[in-house]
Tab-separated table of C-alpha atoms in Angstrom:
chain	number	residue	atom	x	y	z
G	1	MET	CA	53.359	96.783	49.361
G	2	GLY	CA	50.521	99.018	51.029
G	3	PRO	CA	49.772	99.245	54.713
G	4	SER	CA	48.499	96.289	56.499
G	5	LEU	CA	44.869	96.217	58.025
G	6	CYS	CA	46.337	96.606	61.491
G	7	GLU	CA	48.352	99.588	60.341
G	8	LEU	CA	45.264	101.162	58.732
G	9	ARG	CA	43.231	100.728	61.699
G	10	TRP	CA	46.028	102.205	63.880
G	11	LEU	CA	46.119	105.251	61.726
G	12	LEU	CA	42.368	105.748	62.002
G	13	ALA	CA	42.540	105.391	65.699
G	14	LEU	CA	45.346	108.080	65.881
G	15	LEU	CA	43.428	110.560	63.968
G	16	GLY	CA	40.403	110.126	66.130
G	17	ALA	CA	42.398	110.464	69.264
G	18	LEU	CA	44.090	113.685	67.914
G	19	LEU	CA	40.786	115.269	67.140
G	20	LEU	CA	39.522	114.610	70.586
G	21	LEU	CA	42.589	115.996	72.218
G	22	LEU	CA	42.652	119.406	70.612
G	23	PRO	CA	40.822	121.172	73.522
G	24	LEU	CA	43.115	119.598	76.054
G	25	ALA	CA	46.305	121.369	74.914
G	26	GLN	CA	48.023	123.349	77.767
G	27	GLY	CA	51.486	123.935	79.131
G	28	GLU	CA	54.712	123.784	77.019
G	29	ASP	CA	55.358	121.338	74.217
G	30	HIS	CA	58.631	119.277	74.228
G	31	TYR	CA	60.193	117.275	71.311
G	32	TYR	CA	62.393	114.290	71.580
G	33	THR	CA	63.830	111.763	69.154
G	34	PHE	CA	64.468	108.282	70.328
G	35	ILE	CA	66.580	106.048	67.897
G	36	LEU	CA	66.398	102.389	68.761
G	37	ARG	CA	69.497	100.418	67.567
G	38	GLU	CA	72.009	97.880	68.702
G	39	THR	CA	74.983	99.258	70.492
G	40	ASN	CA	78.101	97.693	71.894
G	41	PHE	CA	78.685	97.873	75.698
G	42	THR	CA	81.386	96.325	77.908
G	43	ARG	CA	80.372	95.153	81.433
G	44	LEU	CA	81.985	92.440	83.569
G	45	CYS	CA	85.049	92.003	81.390
G	46	THR	CA	82.775	91.170	78.254
G	47	THR	CA	81.612	93.327	75.290
G	48	LYS	CA	78.209	92.493	73.972
G	49	SER	CA	75.504	94.309	71.797
G	50	ILE	CA	72.314	95.412	73.451
G	51	LEU	CA	69.313	97.351	72.106
G	52	THR	CA	69.526	101.067	73.287
G	53	VAL	CA	67.883	104.422	72.777
G	54	ASN	CA	70.262	106.950	71.409
G	55	ASP	CA	73.245	104.633	72.158
G	56	SER	CA	72.912	105.060	75.918
G	57	PHE	CA	72.241	102.761	78.930
G	58	PRO	CA	70.065	103.858	80.593
G	59	GLY	CA	68.324	105.850	77.870
G	60	PRO	CA	67.822	109.715	77.863
G	61	ALA	CA	65.624	111.219	80.590
G	62	LEU	CA	62.589	113.447	79.692
G	63	TYR	CA	62.390	116.761	81.409
G	64	VAL	CA	58.965	118.378	81.521
G	65	ARG	CA	56.699	120.297	83.948
G	66	LYS	CA	53.173	119.386	85.143
G	67	GLY	CA	50.716	120.305	82.344
G	68	ASP	CA	53.229	119.969	79.528
G	69	THR	CA	53.059	117.734	76.494
G	70	ALA	CA	55.954	115.683	75.057
G	71	TYR	CA	56.144	114.418	71.455
G	72	VAL	CA	58.575	111.563	71.134
G	73	ASN	CA	59.479	110.304	67.690
G	74	VAL	CA	60.644	106.619	67.998
G	75	ILE	CA	62.763	105.628	65.027
G	76	ASN	CA	63.330	101.813	65.096
G	77	GLU	CA	66.700	100.805	63.591
G	78	GLY	CA	66.673	97.558	65.459
G	79	TYR	CA	65.923	93.885	64.540
G	80	TYR	CA	62.417	93.473	65.865
G	81	GLY	CA	59.176	95.373	66.617
G	82	VAL	CA	59.272	97.448	69.764
G	83	THR	CA	56.749	99.785	71.684
G	84	ILE	CA	57.453	102.360	74.328
G	85	HIS	CA	55.349	102.674	77.501
G	86	TRP	CA	55.119	105.855	79.629
G	87	HIS	CA	55.061	104.165	82.978
G	88	GLY	CA	52.652	105.958	85.388
G	89	ILE	CA	51.432	108.621	82.889
G	90	LYS	CA	47.735	108.572	83.086
G	91	GLN	CA	47.113	109.692	79.367
G	92	PRO	CA	43.531	110.801	79.848
G	93	ARG	CA	41.485	110.290	76.660
G	94	ASN	CA	44.827	109.456	74.884
G	95	PRO	CA	45.211	105.684	75.367
G	96	TRP	CA	46.488	105.157	71.674
G	97	PHE	CA	49.884	106.381	72.850
G	98	ASP	CA	50.283	104.206	75.976
G	99	GLY	CA	52.548	101.675	74.468
G	100	PRO	CA	52.101	97.901	75.531
G	101	GLU	CA	52.265	95.979	72.245
G	102	TYR	CA	49.036	94.330	71.019
G	103	ILE	CA	47.219	95.943	73.925
G	104	THR	CA	47.049	99.578	72.882
G	105	GLN	CA	49.078	99.556	69.590
G	106	CYS	CA	50.878	97.362	67.106
G	107	PRO	CA	54.807	97.258	67.474
G	108	ILE	CA	56.838	99.688	65.759
G	109	SER	CA	58.426	97.600	62.965
G	110	PRO	CA	62.110	97.761	62.053
G	111	GLY	CA	62.872	100.528	59.571
G	112	THR	CA	59.740	102.524	60.665
G	113	ASN	CA	58.934	105.297	63.067
G	114	PHE	CA	56.112	106.378	65.270
G	115	THR	CA	55.571	109.723	67.222
G	116	TYR	CA	54.091	109.383	70.719
G	117	GLN	CA	52.059	112.182	72.332
G	118	VAL	CA	52.467	112.063	76.123
G	119	LEU	CA	50.259	114.252	78.197
G	120	PHE	CA	51.478	115.065	81.697
G	121	THR	CA	48.183	116.171	83.554
G	122	SER	CA	48.227	115.245	87.140
G	123	GLU	CA	51.687	113.601	87.657
G	124	GLU	CA	54.494	115.370	89.449
G	125	GLY	CA	57.766	114.012	90.489
G	126	THR	CA	59.624	111.073	89.020
G	127	LEU	CA	58.344	108.459	86.673
G	128	TRP	CA	59.980	106.572	83.781
G	129	TRP	CA	59.550	105.123	80.338
G	130	HIS	CA	60.570	101.719	78.965
G	131	ALA	CA	60.121	99.342	76.045
G	132	HIS	CA	56.955	97.129	76.427
G	133	SER	CA	57.828	94.328	74.011
G	134	ASP	CA	59.127	91.058	75.282
G	135	TRP	CA	62.396	91.548	77.313
G	136	THR	CA	63.469	94.752	75.529
G	137	ARG	CA	62.728	96.713	78.731
G	138	ALA	CA	66.051	95.232	80.201
G	139	THR	CA	68.075	97.866	78.214
G	140	VAL	CA	65.412	100.155	76.707
G	141	HIS	CA	64.458	102.473	79.544
G	142	GLY	CA	65.001	105.942	81.022
G	143	ALA	CA	63.629	108.478	83.613
G	144	ILE	CA	60.920	111.034	83.318
G	145	ILE	CA	61.425	114.243	85.368
G	146	ILE	CA	58.245	116.036	86.010
G	147	LYS	CA	58.837	119.496	87.732
G	148	PRO	CA	56.128	121.561	89.406
G	149	ALA	CA	53.956	123.566	87.054
G	150	LEU	CA	55.065	127.241	86.586
G	151	GLY	CA	54.117	129.370	89.452
G	152	THR	CA	54.121	126.417	91.948
G	153	THR	CA	56.786	124.825	94.225
G	154	TYR	CA	57.709	121.503	95.764
G	155	PRO	CA	55.929	120.718	98.939
G	156	PHE	CA	59.393	120.579	100.625
G	157	PRO	CA	62.339	122.940	100.778
G	158	GLU	CA	64.024	123.525	97.378
G	159	PRO	CA	66.902	121.148	97.094
G	160	ASP	CA	70.408	122.419	96.287
G	161	ASP	CA	70.957	119.827	93.458
G	162	GLU	CA	69.454	116.742	92.113
G	163	GLU	CA	70.679	113.337	90.692
G	164	VAL	CA	68.794	110.656	88.621
G	165	LEU	CA	69.675	106.965	89.669
G	166	VAL	CA	68.232	104.353	87.352
G	167	PHE	CA	68.655	100.719	88.576
G	168	ALA	CA	68.754	97.964	85.947
G	169	SER	CA	69.572	94.242	85.451
G	170	TRP	CA	72.674	93.219	83.343
G	171	TYR	CA	72.783	90.008	81.489
G	172	ASP	CA	75.919	88.588	79.920
G	173	GLU	CA	73.765	86.828	77.359
G	174	ASP	CA	71.278	88.218	74.854
G	175	VAL	CA	68.043	88.953	76.761
G	176	MET	CA	65.745	88.097	73.752
G	177	GLU	CA	67.561	84.732	73.455
G	178	LEU	CA	67.037	84.004	77.206
G	179	MET	CA	63.345	84.839	76.851
G	180	ILE	CA	63.049	82.473	73.993
G	181	GLU	CA	64.699	79.729	75.874
G	182	ALA	CA	62.676	80.161	78.935
G	183	LEU	CA	59.381	80.110	76.857
G	184	SER	CA	60.466	77.056	74.823
G	185	GLU	CA	61.619	75.191	77.987
G	186	GLY	CA	58.980	76.225	80.197
G	187	GLY	CA	61.119	76.887	83.233
G	188	GLN	CA	62.363	79.785	85.236
G	189	ALA	CA	64.214	82.603	83.287
G	190	THR	CA	67.922	82.947	83.788
G	191	SER	CA	68.970	85.232	86.539
G	192	SER	CA	70.885	88.391	85.747
G	193	ASN	CA	74.660	88.582	86.117
G	194	ALA	CA	74.699	91.988	87.788
G	195	TYR	CA	72.661	94.948	88.902
G	196	CYS	CA	73.606	98.513	87.741
G	197	ILE	CA	73.175	101.996	89.022
G	198	ASN	CA	73.123	104.347	86.036
G	199	GLY	CA	74.452	101.629	83.771
G	200	GLN	CA	77.397	100.703	86.072
G	201	PRO	CA	77.640	97.630	88.389
G	202	GLY	CA	80.098	99.242	90.840
G	203	ASP	CA	83.016	98.039	92.876
G	204	PHE	CA	81.891	94.583	93.884
G	205	TYR	CA	82.090	93.094	90.336
G	206	ASN	CA	84.853	92.146	88.086
G	207	CYS	CA	86.221	94.840	85.678
G	208	SER	CA	83.827	97.483	87.096
G	209	ARG	CA	85.629	99.458	89.755
G	210	GLU	CA	87.107	102.049	87.429
G	211	THR	CA	83.627	103.080	86.156
G	212	THR	CA	81.580	102.926	89.412
G	213	HIS	CA	79.033	105.843	89.361
G	214	ARG	CA	79.912	108.680	91.698
G	215	ILE	CA	77.687	111.601	93.154
G	216	SER	CA	79.586	114.711	94.111
G	217	ALA	CA	78.025	116.384	97.254
G	218	ASP	CA	78.972	119.658	99.068
G	219	TYR	CA	78.978	119.602	102.815
G	220	GLY	CA	75.782	120.965	104.236
G	221	LYS	CA	73.748	120.789	100.846
G	222	THR	CA	70.745	118.671	100.173
G	223	ASN	CA	70.431	116.556	97.062
G	224	LEU	CA	67.144	115.286	95.551
G	225	LEU	CA	67.685	111.848	94.494
G	226	ARG	CA	65.290	110.548	91.732
G	227	LEU	CA	65.347	106.718	91.908
G	228	VAL	CA	63.937	104.530	89.154
G	229	ASN	CA	63.886	100.711	89.701
G	230	SER	CA	63.972	99.137	86.169
G	231	VAL	CA	65.448	95.862	87.468
G	232	GLN	CA	63.621	93.024	85.583
G	233	ASN	CA	61.917	91.007	88.371
G	234	THR	CA	63.449	91.891	91.823
G	235	ASN	CA	62.733	94.092	94.735
G	236	MET	CA	65.686	96.034	95.899
G	237	TYR	CA	67.054	97.462	99.171
G	238	PHE	CA	68.815	100.847	98.842
G	239	ALA	CA	70.969	102.831	101.207
G	240	ILE	CA	73.764	105.428	101.615
G	241	ALA	CA	76.273	104.651	104.212
G	242	ASN	CA	75.902	106.825	107.502
G	243	HIS	CA	73.118	109.017	105.827
G	244	SER	CA	69.556	109.381	106.530
G	245	LEU	CA	67.029	109.375	103.540
G	246	THR	CA	63.825	111.367	103.472
G	247	VAL	CA	61.312	109.875	101.080
G	248	VAL	CA	59.114	112.676	99.714
G	249	GLY	CA	57.716	111.214	96.496
G	250	LEU	CA	56.464	107.946	95.084
G	251	ASP	CA	55.450	107.037	91.569
G	252	GLY	CA	54.869	110.596	90.277
G	253	ALA	CA	53.073	111.804	93.504
G	254	TYR	CA	54.161	113.378	96.763
G	255	ILE	CA	53.900	111.564	100.093
G	256	LYS	CA	54.302	112.629	103.702
G	257	PRO	CA	58.080	112.869	104.423
G	258	LEU	CA	59.392	109.655	105.683
G	259	VAL	CA	62.812	109.608	107.392
G	260	THR	CA	64.584	106.201	107.066
G	261	ARG	CA	68.076	104.564	106.895
G	262	TYR	CA	67.051	102.474	103.833
G	263	ILE	CA	64.310	102.005	101.271
G	264	MET	CA	62.697	99.025	99.560
G	265	ILE	CA	61.873	99.653	96.007
G	266	THR	CA	59.907	97.247	93.769
G	267	PRO	CA	60.308	96.725	89.942
G	268	GLY	CA	58.681	99.554	88.008
G	269	GLN	CA	58.612	101.905	91.080
G	270	SER	CA	60.038	105.331	91.234
G	271	MET	CA	60.919	107.481	94.380
G	272	ASP	CA	61.936	110.998	95.243
G	273	ILE	CA	64.432	111.111	98.099
G	274	LEU	CA	66.172	113.988	99.889
G	275	VAL	CA	69.674	113.385	101.472
G	276	THR	CA	71.802	116.033	103.206
G	277	ALA	CA	75.501	115.859	103.078
G	278	ASP	CA	75.970	116.150	106.861
G	279	GLN	CA	78.701	113.658	107.607
G	280	PRO	CA	82.440	114.004	107.877
G	281	LEU	CA	84.206	114.687	104.436
G	282	GLY	CA	84.898	111.407	102.758
G	283	GLU	CA	83.360	108.777	100.532
G	284	TYR	CA	80.403	106.607	101.277
G	285	TYR	CA	78.925	103.646	99.490
G	286	ILE	CA	75.522	103.792	97.852
G	287	VAL	CA	74.374	100.136	97.934
G	288	LEU	CA	71.656	98.403	95.956
G	289	SER	CA	70.929	94.695	97.080
G	290	PRO	CA	68.076	92.350	96.209
G	291	PHE	CA	65.210	91.440	98.518
G	292	PHE	CA	63.466	88.141	97.859
G	293	ASP	CA	60.609	86.678	100.051
G	294	GLY	CA	59.803	83.598	97.902
G	295	GLN	CA	60.517	80.014	98.583
G	296	ALA	CA	63.001	79.555	95.705
G	297	ASP	CA	66.589	80.832	95.668
G	298	ASP	CA	67.164	81.263	92.022
G	299	PHE	CA	67.808	84.939	91.861
G	300	ASP	CA	70.728	87.160	91.377
G	301	HIS	CA	72.391	87.609	94.799
G	302	SER	CA	74.896	90.208	93.782
G	303	ILE	CA	75.140	93.843	95.022
G	304	ALA	CA	75.567	96.986	92.981
G	305	SER	CA	77.208	100.128	94.265
G	306	ALA	CA	77.794	103.663	93.531
G	307	ILE	CA	79.745	106.282	95.678
G	308	PHE	CA	78.491	109.378	97.470
G	309	GLN	CA	81.657	111.500	97.617
G	310	TYR	CA	82.048	114.831	99.364
G	311	SER	CA	83.790	117.814	97.630
G	312	GLY	CA	86.814	119.531	99.212
G	313	ASN	CA	90.096	118.582	100.676
G	314	TYR	CA	90.379	115.563	102.939
G	315	THR	CA	92.735	112.575	103.419
G	316	TYR	CA	91.508	109.430	101.715
G	317	THR	CA	91.554	106.529	104.024
G	318	GLY	CA	90.828	103.641	101.695
G	319	LEU	CA	87.529	102.119	100.763
G	320	PRO	CA	84.249	104.240	101.225
G	321	ALA	CA	82.256	103.618	104.285
G	322	TYR	CA	79.717	100.777	104.036
G	323	PRO	CA	76.141	100.763	105.533
G	324	SER	CA	76.339	99.061	108.910
G	325	ASP	CA	72.620	98.171	109.346
G	326	PHE	CA	71.628	97.303	105.777
G	327	PRO	CA	68.873	94.524	105.362
G	328	GLY	CA	69.924	91.222	103.999
G	329	TRP	CA	68.556	89.313	100.896
G	330	GLU	CA	65.663	87.564	102.741
G	331	ASP	CA	64.999	90.129	105.486
G	332	LYS	CA	61.271	90.473	105.179
G	333	GLN	CA	60.506	92.565	108.235
G	334	PRO	CA	62.385	95.611	107.149
G	335	ALA	CA	60.656	95.652	103.840
G	336	THR	CA	57.176	95.253	105.591
G	337	PHE	CA	58.067	97.918	108.097
G	338	PHE	CA	59.087	100.402	105.335
G	339	VAL	CA	55.983	99.914	103.301
G	340	LYS	CA	53.639	100.267	106.145
G	341	GLN	CA	55.058	103.696	106.897
G	342	LEU	CA	54.164	105.209	103.461
G	343	ARG	CA	51.313	107.820	103.550
G	344	SER	CA	49.995	110.082	100.802
G	345	LEU	CA	50.591	113.781	101.300
G	346	ASN	CA	46.889	114.681	100.849
G	347	SER	CA	47.400	118.458	101.214
G	348	ALA	CA	45.324	121.248	99.804
G	349	GLU	CA	47.727	121.589	96.841
G	350	HIS	CA	48.009	117.723	96.433
G	351	PRO	CA	44.700	116.183	97.336
G	352	ILE	CA	43.855	112.491	97.219
G	353	ASP	CA	40.400	111.497	96.038
G	354	VAL	CA	39.610	107.973	97.359
G	355	PRO	CA	36.156	106.627	96.860
G	356	LYS	CA	34.160	105.933	100.007
G	357	ASP	CA	32.702	102.487	100.504
G	358	ASN	CA	29.110	103.589	99.933
G	359	GLU	CA	30.325	105.144	96.631
G	360	ILE	CA	31.511	101.772	95.122
G	361	THR	CA	29.041	100.405	92.605
G	362	THR	CA	31.093	97.379	91.231
G	363	ARG	CA	33.291	94.837	92.966
G	364	MET	CA	35.668	92.644	91.130
G	365	PHE	CA	37.588	89.618	92.046
G	366	ILE	CA	40.722	89.076	90.142
G	367	THR	CA	43.338	86.427	90.497
G	368	ILE	CA	46.905	86.723	89.247
G	369	GLU	CA	48.990	83.485	89.401
G	370	VAL	CA	51.923	81.521	88.102
G	371	GLY	CA	50.686	77.946	87.714
G	372	LEU	CA	51.897	74.819	86.044
G	373	ARG	CA	50.843	73.140	82.758
G	374	HIS	CA	51.506	69.457	82.463
G	375	CYS	CA	54.271	68.291	80.036
G	376	PRO	CA	54.314	64.714	78.692
G	377	ASN	CA	57.042	62.565	80.262
G	378	ASP	CA	58.025	65.440	82.705
G	379	SER	CA	59.769	66.952	79.650
G	380	CYS	CA	59.740	70.717	80.642
G	381	ALA	CA	62.168	72.637	82.794
G	382	GLY	CA	59.599	73.843	85.401
G	383	PRO	CA	58.915	72.315	88.773
G	384	LEU	CA	57.998	68.528	88.587
G	385	GLY	CA	58.956	68.604	84.851
G	386	ASP	CA	56.062	70.855	83.987
G	387	ARG	CA	55.706	74.255	82.236
G	388	LEU	CA	55.382	77.576	84.183
G	389	ALA	CA	52.403	79.563	82.998
G	390	ALA	CA	51.225	82.924	84.154
G	391	ALA	CA	47.564	83.691	84.056
G	392	LEU	CA	44.856	86.319	84.915
G	393	ASN	CA	41.681	84.647	86.205
G	394	ASN	CA	43.151	81.368	84.829
G	395	ILE	CA	43.626	82.720	81.276
G	396	SER	CA	47.053	83.283	79.742
G	397	PHE	CA	47.707	85.956	77.285
G	398	ALA	CA	48.791	85.375	73.546
G	399	ASN	CA	49.555	87.965	71.096
G	400	PRO	CA	46.572	88.737	68.887
G	401	SER	CA	46.672	89.795	65.174
G	402	VAL	CA	45.091	93.193	65.986
G	403	ASP	CA	45.709	95.117	69.201
G	404	VAL	CA	43.147	94.786	71.984
G	405	LEU	CA	42.299	98.526	72.138
G	406	GLN	CA	41.408	98.641	68.361
G	407	ALA	CA	39.434	95.416	68.690
G	408	TYR	CA	37.438	96.871	71.603
G	409	TYR	CA	36.422	99.952	69.552
G	410	LYS	CA	35.925	97.861	66.295
G	411	TYR	CA	37.598	100.155	63.858
G	412	ASP	CA	36.381	98.096	60.847
G	413	THR	CA	35.146	100.920	58.625
G	414	LEU	CA	35.698	104.589	58.004
G	415	SER	CA	32.235	105.277	59.204
G	416	SER	CA	32.968	103.938	62.717
G	417	PHE	CA	35.981	106.128	62.787
G	418	LEU	CA	34.015	109.240	61.906
G	419	LEU	CA	31.381	108.371	64.485
G	420	PHE	CA	34.081	108.209	67.233
G	421	ALA	CA	35.840	111.353	66.098
G	422	SER	CA	32.457	113.277	66.216
G	423	ILE	CA	31.703	112.355	69.831
């Protein structure tokens, strides 16, 4: 059987994009292989199969420098089509490799592969990649570490060490089955059973204490913590007992250093944080807890943990220290206070170009909402027996037969491809 119309259009689009990108090549090239497949993991006393990249949860991190290019060959050995999104990477003139299924590309079908070209142009700091198909993001994700370009440095003192911390949701049930159930019944999706730090729930869950993630710290040294919040749908509070945190980066850009005892990080967000090991030798809990400011109470209330442990000889006195002033689940004021303090760095080396009011030519009014669609006889699982329905400007999305980016450029003939490639 030959390639489908969607696949042919996709190949033409890729060729056109590659021709356009030839003059943009700079920096170093990196090559990665992602193998998507089902892998058994045991958490919360139960073993289950989850979709992973290279048999790991979270998936492998990409390490590049500003100005580099990464080529990631994704081999799909799973059961359904999947795409990969490079979260926060701008991909100038390279939208064909952005990843959201049916928006910029068709899903990578089981038994096939696709190589992404990822351009790191202006980003610097920590970002992440994740699956962008249905609920596969729950287990298919990993960090992207973008170091300063050669010949440049951080806008803060060089840290002595660094650690990547990826936060995630853990479900005892199959996430794809949960998604299908939520869509068919029209109600709220099932809450997660745990949160994880680098794939481990931590001390406060059953069957988890022996595998709690640990960070080893030398007294007087400063660690750069690279945080990624891949939790499905929940804002999270984060703190290290008795230690101050200095936030220096946010979503692949530097910010004015912010000293705080806690942070609030939203789903999809990444942060760069400096922490100095300046407390008495011992063990200190790293705590990850949900923050929810809605009216409903149907979210995972559990708390994930890791341990910040000092190197050296000292007497173990029992449990690690716990944060004494950590915000609660519904404490809105600490979240608001934290967010209002964030400021861009806006230095000569890292400028911010924000359009002035007199430079704005088009203003758009966009509404994003979750509404209700009526179900006969109150037969659905949403409020009032109706069905929950998300919408943008009152229009809900349905998967098309051809991805939206291809439809926009109307790749119907070879001549249109050649016209685009010659621009």
